Coordinates of N, CA and C in Angstrom, one line a residue:
M687 N 0.3 -4.2 -12.7 CA 0.3 -5.3 -11.7 C 1.6 -6.1 -11.8
Q688 N 2.7 -5.4 -12.1 CA 4.0 -6.0 -12.1 C 4.5 -6.3 -10.7
N689 N 4.0 -5.6 -9.7 CA 4.4 -5.7 -8.4 C 3.5 -6.8 -7.7
T690 N 4.1 -7.9 -7.2 CA 3.2 -8.9 -6.6 C 3.1 -8.7 -5.1
A691 N 3.8 -7.8 -4.5 CA 3.8 -7.5 -3.1 C 2.5 -6.9 -2.7
L692 N 1.9 -7.3 -1.5 CA 0.7 -6.8 -1.1 C 0.8 -6.3 0.4
N693 N 0.0 -5.3 0.7 CA -0.2 -4.9 2.1 C -1.7 -5.4 2.4
I694 N -1.8 -6.1 3.6 CA -3.1 -6.5 4.0 C -3.4 -5.8 5.3
V695 N -4.5 -5.1 5.3 CA -4.9 -4.3 6.5 C -6.2 -4.8 7.0
C696 N -6.3 -5.1 8.3 CA -7.5 -5.5 9.0 C -8.1 -4.3 9.8
N697 N -9.3 -3.9 9.5 CA -9.9 -2.8 10.2 C -11.1 -3.4 11.0
Q698 N -11.2 -2.9 12.3 CA -12.4 -3.3 13.1 C -12.7 -2.2 14.1
E699 N -13.9 -2.0 14.4 CA -14.4 -1.1 15.4 C -14.2 0.4 15.1
Y700 N -13.0 0.8 14.8 CA -12.7 2.2 14.7 C -13.6 2.9 13.6
A701 N -14.3 3.9 13.9 CA -15.1 4.8 13.0 C -16.1 4.0 12.3
Q702 N -16.7 3.0 12.9 CA -17.8 2.2 12.3 C -19.1 2.4 13.0
S703 N -20.1 2.6 12.2 CA -21.5 2.7 12.8 C -22.1 1.3 13.0
V704 N -21.7 0.3 12.3 CA -22.0 -1.1 12.5 C -20.7 -1.9 12.7
P705 N -20.5 -2.3 13.9 CA -19.2 -3.0 14.2 C -19.0 -4.3 13.3
H706 N -17.9 -4.4 12.7 CA -17.6 -5.5 11.8 C -16.1 -5.5 11.5
V707 N -15.6 -6.6 11.0 CA -14.2 -6.7 10.7 C -14.2 -6.8 9.1
H708 N -13.3 -6.0 8.6 CA -13.0 -6.1 7.1 C -11.6 -5.9 6.8
F709 N -11.2 -6.4 5.7 CA -9.8 -6.4 5.2 C -9.7 -5.6 4.0
H710 N -8.5 -4.9 3.9 CA -8.2 -4.2 2.6 C -6.9 -5.0 2.1
I711 N -7.0 -5.4 0.8 CA -5.8 -6.0 0.2 C -5.3 -4.9 -0.8
I712 N -4.1 -4.4 -0.6 CA -3.7 -3.2 -1.3 C -2.3 -3.6 -2.0
P713 N -2.2 -3.4 -3.3 CA -0.8 -3.6 -3.9 C 0.2 -2.7 -3.1
A714 N 1.3 -3.3 -2.7 CA 2.3 -2.5 -2.0 C 3.0 -1.6 -3.0
P715 N 3.3 -0.4 -2.5 CA 3.9 0.6 -3.5 C 5.4 0.2 -3.7
Q716 N 5.8 0.4 -4.9 CA 7.3 0.3 -5.2 C 7.9 1.6 -5.0
L717 N 8.5 1.8 -3.8 CA 9.0 3.1 -3.5 C 10.4 3.3 -4.1
G718 N 10.6 4.5 -4.6 CA 11.9 4.9 -5.2 C 12.9 5.2 -4.2
G719 N 14.1 5.5 -4.6 CA 15.1 5.9 -3.7 C 15.8 4.7 -3.0
S720 N 16.8 5.0 -2.2 CA 17.5 4.0 -1.5 C 17.4 4.2 0.0
P721 N 17.7 3.2 0.8 CA 17.8 3.4 2.2 C 19.0 4.3 2.5
R722 N 18.9 4.9 3.7 CA 20.0 5.8 4.1 C 21.3 4.9 4.3
I723 N 22.4 5.5 4.0 CA 23.7 4.7 4.2 C 24.5 5.4 5.3
D724 N 24.8 4.6 6.3 CA 25.7 5.0 7.4 C 27.1 4.7 6.9
A725 N 28.1 5.1 7.6 CA 29.5 4.9 7.3 C 29.8 3.4 7.3
T726 N 29.1 2.6 8.1 CA 29.4 1.2 8.2 C 28.3 0.2 7.8
R727 N 27.0 0.8 7.6 CA 25.9 -0.1 7.3 C 24.8 0.6 6.6
V728 N 23.9 -0.2 6.0 CA 22.7 0.4 5.4 C 21.7 0.6 6.6
V729 N 21.1 1.8 6.7 CA 20.1 2.0 7.7 C 18.7 2.0 7.1
P730 N 17.8 1.0 7.6 CA 16.5 0.9 7.0 C 15.7 2.2 7.2
R731 N 14.8 2.5 6.4 CA 13.9 3.7 6.5 C 13.1 3.5 7.8
T732 N 12.8 4.6 8.4 CA 11.8 4.6 9.5 C 10.4 4.4 9.0
K733 N 9.5 4.0 9.9 CA 8.1 3.9 9.6 C 7.6 5.2 9.0
R734 N 7.9 6.3 9.7 CA 7.5 7.6 9.2 C 8.0 7.9 7.8
E735 N 9.2 7.6 7.5 CA 9.8 7.8 6.2 C 9.0 7.0 5.1
L736 N 8.7 5.7 5.5 CA 8.0 4.8 4.6 C 6.6 5.4 4.3
H737 N 5.9 5.8 5.4 CA 4.6 6.4 5.2 C 4.6 7.6 4.3
Q738 N 5.6 8.5 4.5 CA 5.7 9.7 3.7 C 6.0 9.3 2.2
L739 N 6.9 8.4 1.9 CA 7.1 7.9 0.6 C 5.9 7.4 -0.1
E740 N 5.2 6.5 0.7 CA 3.9 5.9 0.2 C 2.9 7.0 -0.1
Y741 N 2.8 8.0 0.7 CA 1.8 9.1 0.5 C 2.2 9.9 -0.8
E742 N 3.5 10.2 -1.0 CA 3.9 10.9 -2.1 C 3.6 10.2 -3.4
E743 N 3.6 8.9 -3.4 CA 3.4 8.1 -4.6 C 1.9 7.9 -5.0
R744 N 1.0 8.3 -4.1 CA -0.4 8.2 -4.4 C -0.9 9.1 -5.5
S745 N -1.9 8.6 -6.2 CA -2.6 9.5 -7.2 C -4.0 9.1 -7.3
E746 N -4.8 10.0 -7.8 CA -6.3 9.8 -7.9 C -6.6 8.7 -9.0
L747 N -7.4 7.8 -8.6 CA -7.8 6.7 -9.5 C -9.2 7.0 -10.1
D748 N -9.3 7.1 -11.4 CA -10.6 7.4 -11.9 C -11.4 6.0 -12.0
E749 N -12.7 6.1 -12.3 CA -13.6 5.0 -12.2 C -13.2 3.9 -13.2
D750 N -12.8 4.2 -14.4 CA -12.4 3.2 -15.4 C -11.2 2.5 -15.0
E751 N -10.2 3.3 -14.5 CA -9.0 2.6 -14.0 C -9.3 1.7 -12.8
G752 N -10.2 2.1 -11.9 CA -10.6 1.3 -10.8 C -11.2 0.0 -11.2
R753 N -12.1 0.1 -12.2 CA -12.8 -1.1 -12.7 C -11.7 -2.1 -13.3
E754 N -10.8 -1.5 -14.1 CA -9.8 -2.4 -14.7 C -8.9 -3.0 -13.6
L755 N -8.5 -2.2 -12.6 CA -7.6 -2.8 -11.6 C -8.4 -3.8 -10.8
A756 N -9.7 -3.6 -10.5 CA -10.5 -4.6 -9.8 C -10.6 -5.9 -10.5
E757 N -10.7 -5.8 -11.9 CA -10.8 -7.0 -12.7 C -9.5 -7.8 -12.6
K758 N -8.4 -7.1 -12.7 CA -7.0 -7.7 -12.6 C -6.8 -8.4 -11.3
I759 N -7.3 -7.7 -10.2 CA -7.1 -8.3 -8.9 C -8.0 -9.5 -8.7
R760 N -9.2 -9.5 -9.2 CA -10.1 -10.6 -9.1 C -9.5 -11.8 -9.9
A761 N -8.9 -11.6 -11.0 CA -8.4 -12.6 -11.9 C -7.2 -13.3 -11.1
K762 N -6.5 -12.6 -10.2 CA -5.4 -13.2 -9.5 C -5.8 -13.9 -8.3
L763 N -7.0 -13.7 -7.8 CA -7.4 -14.4 -6.5 C -7.7 -15.8 -6.7

């Protein structure tokens, strides 16, 4: 939990059997690498590049790790 950045996602309606609004609070990934560099300026990554990097950083979370992470998140709220 060294990274304090968060992604907050609001989901509603899509793929729900009971319509409701809910939020996901997700620690933002600390993506490796650097932005692309043009001859005159730094070029930010595209949305597609960011999604790909985020996907590559994912790993399976076992139940014990999940409980520990949930406790840490609750303590910070």
